[in-house]
GROMACS .gro file of N, CA, C and O in nm:
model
  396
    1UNK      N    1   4.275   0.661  -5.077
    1UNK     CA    2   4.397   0.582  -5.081
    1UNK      C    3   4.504   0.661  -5.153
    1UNK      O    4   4.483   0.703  -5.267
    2UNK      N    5   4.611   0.682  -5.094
    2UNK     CA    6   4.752   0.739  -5.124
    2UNK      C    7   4.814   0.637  -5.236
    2UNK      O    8   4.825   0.514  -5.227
    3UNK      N    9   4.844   0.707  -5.322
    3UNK     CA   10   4.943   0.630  -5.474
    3UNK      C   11   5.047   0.613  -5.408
    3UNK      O   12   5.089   0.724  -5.374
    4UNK      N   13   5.133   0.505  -5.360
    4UNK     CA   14   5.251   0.496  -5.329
    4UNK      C   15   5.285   0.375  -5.368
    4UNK      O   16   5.198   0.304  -5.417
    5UNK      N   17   5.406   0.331  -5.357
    5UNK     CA   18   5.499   0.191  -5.459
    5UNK      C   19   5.458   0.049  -5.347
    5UNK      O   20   5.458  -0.071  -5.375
    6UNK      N   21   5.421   0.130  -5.190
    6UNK     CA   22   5.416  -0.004  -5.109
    6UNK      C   23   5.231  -0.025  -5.153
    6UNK      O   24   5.178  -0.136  -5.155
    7UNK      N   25   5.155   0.105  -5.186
    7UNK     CA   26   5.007   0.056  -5.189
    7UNK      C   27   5.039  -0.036  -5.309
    7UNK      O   28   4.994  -0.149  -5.292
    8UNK      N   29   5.119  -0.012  -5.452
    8UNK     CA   30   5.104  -0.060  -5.585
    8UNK      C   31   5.124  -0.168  -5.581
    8UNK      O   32   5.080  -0.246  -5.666
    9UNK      N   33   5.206  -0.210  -5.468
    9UNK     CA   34   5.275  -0.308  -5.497
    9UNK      C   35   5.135  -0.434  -5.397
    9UNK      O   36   5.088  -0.542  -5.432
   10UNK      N   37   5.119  -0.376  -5.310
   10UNK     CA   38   4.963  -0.496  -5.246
   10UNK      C   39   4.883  -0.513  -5.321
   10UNK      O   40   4.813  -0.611  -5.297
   11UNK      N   41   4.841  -0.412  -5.484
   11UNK     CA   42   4.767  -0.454  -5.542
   11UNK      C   43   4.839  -0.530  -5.664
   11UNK      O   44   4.758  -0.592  -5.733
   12UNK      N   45   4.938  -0.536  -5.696
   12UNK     CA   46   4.990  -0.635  -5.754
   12UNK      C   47   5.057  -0.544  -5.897
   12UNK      O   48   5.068  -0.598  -6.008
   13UNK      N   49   5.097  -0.404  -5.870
   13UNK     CA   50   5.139  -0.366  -5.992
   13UNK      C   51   5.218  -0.292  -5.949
   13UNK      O   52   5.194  -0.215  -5.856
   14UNK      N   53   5.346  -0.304  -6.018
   14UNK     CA   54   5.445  -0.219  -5.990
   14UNK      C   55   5.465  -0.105  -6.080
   14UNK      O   56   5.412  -0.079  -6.187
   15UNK      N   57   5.594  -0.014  -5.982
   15UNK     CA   58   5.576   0.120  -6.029
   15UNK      C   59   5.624   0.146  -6.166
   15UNK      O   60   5.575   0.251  -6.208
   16UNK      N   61   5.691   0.098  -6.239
   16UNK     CA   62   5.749   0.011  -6.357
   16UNK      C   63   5.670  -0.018  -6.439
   16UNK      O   64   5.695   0.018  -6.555
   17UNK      N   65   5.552  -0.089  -6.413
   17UNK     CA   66   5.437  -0.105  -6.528
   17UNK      C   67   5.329   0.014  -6.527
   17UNK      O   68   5.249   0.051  -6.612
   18UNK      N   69   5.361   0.064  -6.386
   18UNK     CA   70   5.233   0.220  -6.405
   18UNK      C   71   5.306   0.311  -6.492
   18UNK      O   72   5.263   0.355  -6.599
   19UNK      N   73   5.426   0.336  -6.437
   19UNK     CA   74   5.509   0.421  -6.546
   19UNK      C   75   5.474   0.433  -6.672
   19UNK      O   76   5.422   0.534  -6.718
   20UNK      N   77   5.505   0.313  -6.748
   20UNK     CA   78   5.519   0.253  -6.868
   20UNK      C   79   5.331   0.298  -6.901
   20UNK      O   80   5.299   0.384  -6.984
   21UNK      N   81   5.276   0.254  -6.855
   21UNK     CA   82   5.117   0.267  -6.899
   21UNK      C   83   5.098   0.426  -6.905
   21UNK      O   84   5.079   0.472  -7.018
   22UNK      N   85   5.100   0.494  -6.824
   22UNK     CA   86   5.114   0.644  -6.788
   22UNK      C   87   5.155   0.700  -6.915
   22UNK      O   88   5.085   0.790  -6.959
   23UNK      N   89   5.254   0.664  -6.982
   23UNK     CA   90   5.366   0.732  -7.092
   23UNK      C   91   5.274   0.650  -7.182
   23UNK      O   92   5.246   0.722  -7.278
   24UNK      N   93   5.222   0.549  -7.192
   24UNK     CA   94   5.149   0.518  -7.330
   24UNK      C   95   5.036   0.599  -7.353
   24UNK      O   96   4.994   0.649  -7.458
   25UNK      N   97   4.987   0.603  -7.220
   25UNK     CA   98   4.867   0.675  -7.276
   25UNK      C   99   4.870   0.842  -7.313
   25UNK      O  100   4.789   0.904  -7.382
   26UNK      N  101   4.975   0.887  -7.255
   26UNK     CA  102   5.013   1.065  -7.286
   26UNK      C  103   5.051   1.058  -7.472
   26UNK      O  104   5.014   1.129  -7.565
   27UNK      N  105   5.121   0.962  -7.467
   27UNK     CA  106   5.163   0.916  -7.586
   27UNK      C  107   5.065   0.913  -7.685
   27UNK      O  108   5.048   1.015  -7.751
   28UNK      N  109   4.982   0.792  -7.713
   28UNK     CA  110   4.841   0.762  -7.795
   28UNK      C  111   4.775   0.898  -7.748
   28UNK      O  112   4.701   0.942  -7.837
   29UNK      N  113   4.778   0.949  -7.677
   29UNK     CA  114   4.633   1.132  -7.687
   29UNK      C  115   4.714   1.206  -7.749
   29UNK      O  116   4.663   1.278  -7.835
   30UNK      N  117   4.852   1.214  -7.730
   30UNK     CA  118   4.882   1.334  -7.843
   30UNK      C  119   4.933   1.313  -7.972
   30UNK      O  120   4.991   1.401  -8.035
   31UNK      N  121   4.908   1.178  -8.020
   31UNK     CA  122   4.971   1.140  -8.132
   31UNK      C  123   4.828   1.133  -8.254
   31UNK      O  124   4.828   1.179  -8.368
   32UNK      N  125   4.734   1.073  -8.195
   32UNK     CA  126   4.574   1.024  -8.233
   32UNK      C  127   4.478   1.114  -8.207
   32UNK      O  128   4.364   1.068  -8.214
   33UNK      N  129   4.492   1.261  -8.171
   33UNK     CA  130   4.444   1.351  -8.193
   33UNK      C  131   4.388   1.404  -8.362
   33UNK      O  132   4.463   1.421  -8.458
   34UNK      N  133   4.257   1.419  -8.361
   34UNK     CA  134   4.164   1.424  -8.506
   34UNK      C  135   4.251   1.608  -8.565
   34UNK      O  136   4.294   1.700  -8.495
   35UNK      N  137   4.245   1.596  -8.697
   35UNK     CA  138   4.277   1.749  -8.725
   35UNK      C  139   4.191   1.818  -8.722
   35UNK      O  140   4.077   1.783  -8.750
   36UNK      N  141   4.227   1.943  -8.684
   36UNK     CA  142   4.137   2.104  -8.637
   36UNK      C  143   4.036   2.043  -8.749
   36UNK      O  144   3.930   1.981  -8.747
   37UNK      N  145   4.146   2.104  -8.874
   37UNK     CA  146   4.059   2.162  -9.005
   37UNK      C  147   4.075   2.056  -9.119
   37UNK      O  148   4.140   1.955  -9.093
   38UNK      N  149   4.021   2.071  -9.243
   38UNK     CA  150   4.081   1.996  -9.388
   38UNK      C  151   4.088   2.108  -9.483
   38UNK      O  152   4.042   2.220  -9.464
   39UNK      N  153   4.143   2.070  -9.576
   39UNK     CA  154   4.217   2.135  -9.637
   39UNK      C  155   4.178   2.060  -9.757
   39UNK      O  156   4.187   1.937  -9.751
   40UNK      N  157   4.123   2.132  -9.899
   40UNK     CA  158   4.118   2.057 -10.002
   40UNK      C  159   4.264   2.030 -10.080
   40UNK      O  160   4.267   1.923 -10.142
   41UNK      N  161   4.381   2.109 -10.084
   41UNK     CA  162   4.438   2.126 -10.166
   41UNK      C  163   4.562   1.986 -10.074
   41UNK      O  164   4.554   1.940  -9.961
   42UNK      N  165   4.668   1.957 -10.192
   42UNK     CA  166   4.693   1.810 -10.143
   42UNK      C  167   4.869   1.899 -10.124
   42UNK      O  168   4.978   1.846 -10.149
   43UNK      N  169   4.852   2.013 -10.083
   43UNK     CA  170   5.018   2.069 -10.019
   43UNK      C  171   4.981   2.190  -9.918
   43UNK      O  172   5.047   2.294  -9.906
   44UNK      N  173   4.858   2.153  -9.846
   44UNK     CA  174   4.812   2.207  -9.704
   44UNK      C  175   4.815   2.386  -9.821
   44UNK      O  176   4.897   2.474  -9.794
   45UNK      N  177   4.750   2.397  -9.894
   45UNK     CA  178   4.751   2.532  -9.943
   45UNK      C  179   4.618   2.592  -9.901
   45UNK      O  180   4.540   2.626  -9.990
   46UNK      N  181   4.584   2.608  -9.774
   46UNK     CA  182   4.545   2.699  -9.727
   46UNK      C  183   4.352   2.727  -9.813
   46UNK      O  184   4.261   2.797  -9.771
   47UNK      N  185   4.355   2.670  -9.894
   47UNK     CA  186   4.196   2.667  -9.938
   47UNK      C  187   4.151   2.563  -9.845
   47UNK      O  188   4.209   2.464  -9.800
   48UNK      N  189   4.011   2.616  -9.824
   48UNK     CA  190   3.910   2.511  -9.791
   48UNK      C  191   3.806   2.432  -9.831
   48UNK      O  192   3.770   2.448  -9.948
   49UNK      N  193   3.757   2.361  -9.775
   49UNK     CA  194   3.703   2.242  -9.866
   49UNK      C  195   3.548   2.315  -9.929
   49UNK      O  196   3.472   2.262 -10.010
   50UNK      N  197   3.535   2.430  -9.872
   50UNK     CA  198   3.384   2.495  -9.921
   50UNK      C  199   3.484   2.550 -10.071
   50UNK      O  200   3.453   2.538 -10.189
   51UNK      N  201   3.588   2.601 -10.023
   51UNK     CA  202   3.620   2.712 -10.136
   51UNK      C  203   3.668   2.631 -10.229
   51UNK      O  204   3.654   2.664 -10.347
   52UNK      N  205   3.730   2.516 -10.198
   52UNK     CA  206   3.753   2.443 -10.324
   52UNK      C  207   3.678   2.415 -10.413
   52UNK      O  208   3.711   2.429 -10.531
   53UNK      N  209   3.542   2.361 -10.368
   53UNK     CA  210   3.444   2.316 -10.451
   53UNK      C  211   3.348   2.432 -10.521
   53UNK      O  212   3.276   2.423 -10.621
   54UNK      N  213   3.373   2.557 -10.422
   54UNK     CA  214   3.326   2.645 -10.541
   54UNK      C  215   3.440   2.711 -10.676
   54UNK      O  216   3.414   2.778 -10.776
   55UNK      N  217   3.520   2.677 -10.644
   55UNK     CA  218   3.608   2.728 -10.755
   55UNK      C  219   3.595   2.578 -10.851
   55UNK      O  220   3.598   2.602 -10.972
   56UNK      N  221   3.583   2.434 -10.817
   56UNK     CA  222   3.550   2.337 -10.866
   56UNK      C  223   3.425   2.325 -10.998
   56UNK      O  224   3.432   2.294 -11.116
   57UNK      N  225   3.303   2.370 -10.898
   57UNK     CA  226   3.156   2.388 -10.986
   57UNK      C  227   3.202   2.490 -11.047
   57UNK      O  228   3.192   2.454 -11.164
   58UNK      N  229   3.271   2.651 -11.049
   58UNK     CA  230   3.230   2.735 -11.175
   58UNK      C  231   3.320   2.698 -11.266
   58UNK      O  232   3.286   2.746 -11.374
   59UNK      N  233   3.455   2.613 -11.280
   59UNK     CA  234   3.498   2.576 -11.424
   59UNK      C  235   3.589   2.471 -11.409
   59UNK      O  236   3.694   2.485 -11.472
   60UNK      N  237   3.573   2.347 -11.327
   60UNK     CA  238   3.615   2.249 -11.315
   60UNK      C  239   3.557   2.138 -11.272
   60UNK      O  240   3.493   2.156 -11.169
   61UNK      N  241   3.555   2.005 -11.323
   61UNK     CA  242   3.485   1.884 -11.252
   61UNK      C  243   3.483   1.862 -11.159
   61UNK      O  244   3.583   1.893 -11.094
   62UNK      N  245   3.368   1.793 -11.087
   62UNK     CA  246   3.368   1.755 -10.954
   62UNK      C  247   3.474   1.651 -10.930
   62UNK      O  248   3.473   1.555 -11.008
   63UNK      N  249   3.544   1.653 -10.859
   63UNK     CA  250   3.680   1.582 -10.777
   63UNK      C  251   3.611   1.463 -10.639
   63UNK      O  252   3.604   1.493 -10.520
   64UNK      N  253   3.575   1.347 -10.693
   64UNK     CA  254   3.569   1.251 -10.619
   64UNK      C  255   3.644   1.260 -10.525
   64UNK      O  256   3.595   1.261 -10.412
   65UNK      N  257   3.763   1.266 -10.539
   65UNK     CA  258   3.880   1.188 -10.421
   65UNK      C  259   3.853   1.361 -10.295
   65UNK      O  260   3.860   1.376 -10.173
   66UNK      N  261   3.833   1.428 -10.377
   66UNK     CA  262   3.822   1.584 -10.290
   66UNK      C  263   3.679   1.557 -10.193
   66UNK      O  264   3.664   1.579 -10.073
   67UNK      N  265   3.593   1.509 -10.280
   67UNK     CA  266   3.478   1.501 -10.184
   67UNK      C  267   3.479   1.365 -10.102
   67UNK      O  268   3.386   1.351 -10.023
   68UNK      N  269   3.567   1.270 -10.111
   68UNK     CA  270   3.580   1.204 -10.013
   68UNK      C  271   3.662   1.232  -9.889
   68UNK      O  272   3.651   1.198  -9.771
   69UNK      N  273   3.733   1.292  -9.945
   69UNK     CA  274   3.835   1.396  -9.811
   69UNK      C  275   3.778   1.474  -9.735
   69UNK      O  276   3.803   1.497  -9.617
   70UNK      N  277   3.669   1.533  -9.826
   70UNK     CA  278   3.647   1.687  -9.776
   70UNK      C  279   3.479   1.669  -9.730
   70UNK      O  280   3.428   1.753  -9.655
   71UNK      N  281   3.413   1.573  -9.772
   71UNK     CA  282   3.241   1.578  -9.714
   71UNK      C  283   3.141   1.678  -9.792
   71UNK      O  284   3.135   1.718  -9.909
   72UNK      N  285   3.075   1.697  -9.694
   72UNK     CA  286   2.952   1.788  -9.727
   72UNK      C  287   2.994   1.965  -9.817
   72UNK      O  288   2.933   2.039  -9.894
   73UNK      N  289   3.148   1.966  -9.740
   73UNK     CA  290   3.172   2.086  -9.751
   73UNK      C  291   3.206   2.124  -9.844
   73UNK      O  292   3.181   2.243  -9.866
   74UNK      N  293   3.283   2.043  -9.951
   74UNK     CA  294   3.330   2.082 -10.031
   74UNK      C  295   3.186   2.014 -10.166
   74UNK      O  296   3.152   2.074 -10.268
   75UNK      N  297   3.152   1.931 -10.135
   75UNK     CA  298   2.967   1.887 -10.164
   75UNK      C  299   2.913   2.043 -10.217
   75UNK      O  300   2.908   2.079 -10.335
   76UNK      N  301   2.884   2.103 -10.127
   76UNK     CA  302   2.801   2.225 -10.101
   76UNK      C  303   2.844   2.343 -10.163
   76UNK      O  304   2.767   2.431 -10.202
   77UNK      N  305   3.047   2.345 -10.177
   77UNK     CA  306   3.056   2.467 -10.219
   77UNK      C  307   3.081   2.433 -10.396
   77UNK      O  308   3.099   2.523 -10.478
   78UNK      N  309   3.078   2.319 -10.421
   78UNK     CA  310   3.039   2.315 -10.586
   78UNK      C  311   2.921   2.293 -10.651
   78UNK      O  312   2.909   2.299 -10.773
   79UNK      N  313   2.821   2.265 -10.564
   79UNK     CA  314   2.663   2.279 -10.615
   79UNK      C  315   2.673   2.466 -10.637
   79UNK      O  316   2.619   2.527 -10.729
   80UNK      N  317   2.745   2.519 -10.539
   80UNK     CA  318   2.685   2.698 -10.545
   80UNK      C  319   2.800   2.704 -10.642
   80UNK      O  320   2.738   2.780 -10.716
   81UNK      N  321   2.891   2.692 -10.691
   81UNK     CA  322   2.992   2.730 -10.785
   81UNK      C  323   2.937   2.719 -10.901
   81UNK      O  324   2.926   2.816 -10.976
   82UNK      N  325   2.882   2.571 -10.941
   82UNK     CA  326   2.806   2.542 -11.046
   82UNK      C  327   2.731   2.568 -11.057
   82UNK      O  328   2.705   2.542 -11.175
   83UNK      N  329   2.619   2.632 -10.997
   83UNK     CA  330   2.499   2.682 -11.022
   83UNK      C  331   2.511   2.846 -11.039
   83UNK      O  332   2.423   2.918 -11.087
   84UNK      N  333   2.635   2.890 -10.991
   84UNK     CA  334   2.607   3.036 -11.059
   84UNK      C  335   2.645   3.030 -11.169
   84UNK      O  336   2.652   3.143 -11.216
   85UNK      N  337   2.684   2.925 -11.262
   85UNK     CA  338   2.732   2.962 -11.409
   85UNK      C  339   2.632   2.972 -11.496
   85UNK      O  340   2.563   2.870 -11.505
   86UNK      N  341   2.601   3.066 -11.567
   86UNK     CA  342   2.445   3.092 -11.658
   86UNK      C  343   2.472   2.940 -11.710
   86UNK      O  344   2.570   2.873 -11.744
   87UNK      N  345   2.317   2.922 -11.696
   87UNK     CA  346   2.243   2.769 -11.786
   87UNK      C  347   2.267   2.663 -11.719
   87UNK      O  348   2.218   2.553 -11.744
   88UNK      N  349   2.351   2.690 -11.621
   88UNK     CA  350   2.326   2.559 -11.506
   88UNK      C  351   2.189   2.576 -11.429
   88UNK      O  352   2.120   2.678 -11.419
   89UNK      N  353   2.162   2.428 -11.367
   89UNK     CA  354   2.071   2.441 -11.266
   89UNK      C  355   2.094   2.326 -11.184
   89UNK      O  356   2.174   2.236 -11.208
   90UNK      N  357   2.015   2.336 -11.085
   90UNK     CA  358   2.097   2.267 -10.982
   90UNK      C  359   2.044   2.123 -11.001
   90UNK      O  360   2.078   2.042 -10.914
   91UNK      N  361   1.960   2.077 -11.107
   91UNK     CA  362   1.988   1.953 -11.128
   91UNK      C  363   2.077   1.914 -11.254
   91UNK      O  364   2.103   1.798 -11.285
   92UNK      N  365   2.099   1.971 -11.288
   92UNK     CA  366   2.244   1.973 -11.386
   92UNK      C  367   2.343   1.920 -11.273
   92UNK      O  368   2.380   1.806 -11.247
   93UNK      N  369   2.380   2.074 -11.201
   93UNK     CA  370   2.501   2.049 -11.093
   93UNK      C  371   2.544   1.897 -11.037
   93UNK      O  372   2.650   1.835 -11.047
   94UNK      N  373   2.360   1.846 -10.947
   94UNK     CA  374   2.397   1.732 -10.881
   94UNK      C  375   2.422   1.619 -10.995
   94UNK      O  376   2.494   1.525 -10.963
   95UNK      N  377   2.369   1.622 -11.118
   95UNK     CA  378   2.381   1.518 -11.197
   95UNK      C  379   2.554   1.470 -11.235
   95UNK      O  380   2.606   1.366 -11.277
   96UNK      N  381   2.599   1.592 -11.199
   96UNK     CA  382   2.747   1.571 -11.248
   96UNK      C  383   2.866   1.531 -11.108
   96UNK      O  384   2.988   1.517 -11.110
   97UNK      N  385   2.775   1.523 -11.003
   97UNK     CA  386   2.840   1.497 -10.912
   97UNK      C  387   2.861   1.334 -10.876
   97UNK      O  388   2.950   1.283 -10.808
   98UNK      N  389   2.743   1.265 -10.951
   98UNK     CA  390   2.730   1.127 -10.914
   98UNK      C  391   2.853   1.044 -10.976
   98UNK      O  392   2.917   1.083 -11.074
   99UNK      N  393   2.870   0.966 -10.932
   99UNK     CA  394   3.037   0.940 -10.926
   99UNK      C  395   3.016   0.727 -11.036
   99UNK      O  396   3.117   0.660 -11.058
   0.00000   0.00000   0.00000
């Protein structure tokens, strides 16, 4: 079946409301598109959420609001941050992560 305004119109929709639907939906896909990447730092500075959290574990607290942003990744790179600091161990590390 050929898209045309006399088929649209036998099925009961005009070219006016396809339009309109057409443009919403181009609309909502390029607006509601998920981001590439995350970013720990809160002015898009280019660290990532692994590297944050290792610069985090070797001489800074674990950052709740960072690991809710950031997941596993930034999780993972402050267990290894904190655990290379002599006299840590990695149940030290996780103990300080619990929120």
């Amino acid at each position: 079946m050929i898209i045309n305004s006399s088929n649209l119109q036998k099925l009961g929709i005009s070219t006016h409301k396809l339009l309109i639907g057409l443009v919403s939906i181009i609309i909502l896909g390029t607006t509601v598109a998920p981001p590439t990447s995350v970013y720990a730092g809160s002015n898009n500075d280019e660290v990532s959420c692994f590297e944050r959290g290792l610069i985090d574990g070797e001489d800074h607290p674990f950052s709740q609001s960072t690991n809710a942003k950031c997941g596993d990744d930034y999780y993972q790179g402050f267990l290894q941050g904190c655990t290379s600091v002599d006299g840590n161990s990695r149940d030290i590390c996780e103990s300080v992560t619990d929120g």
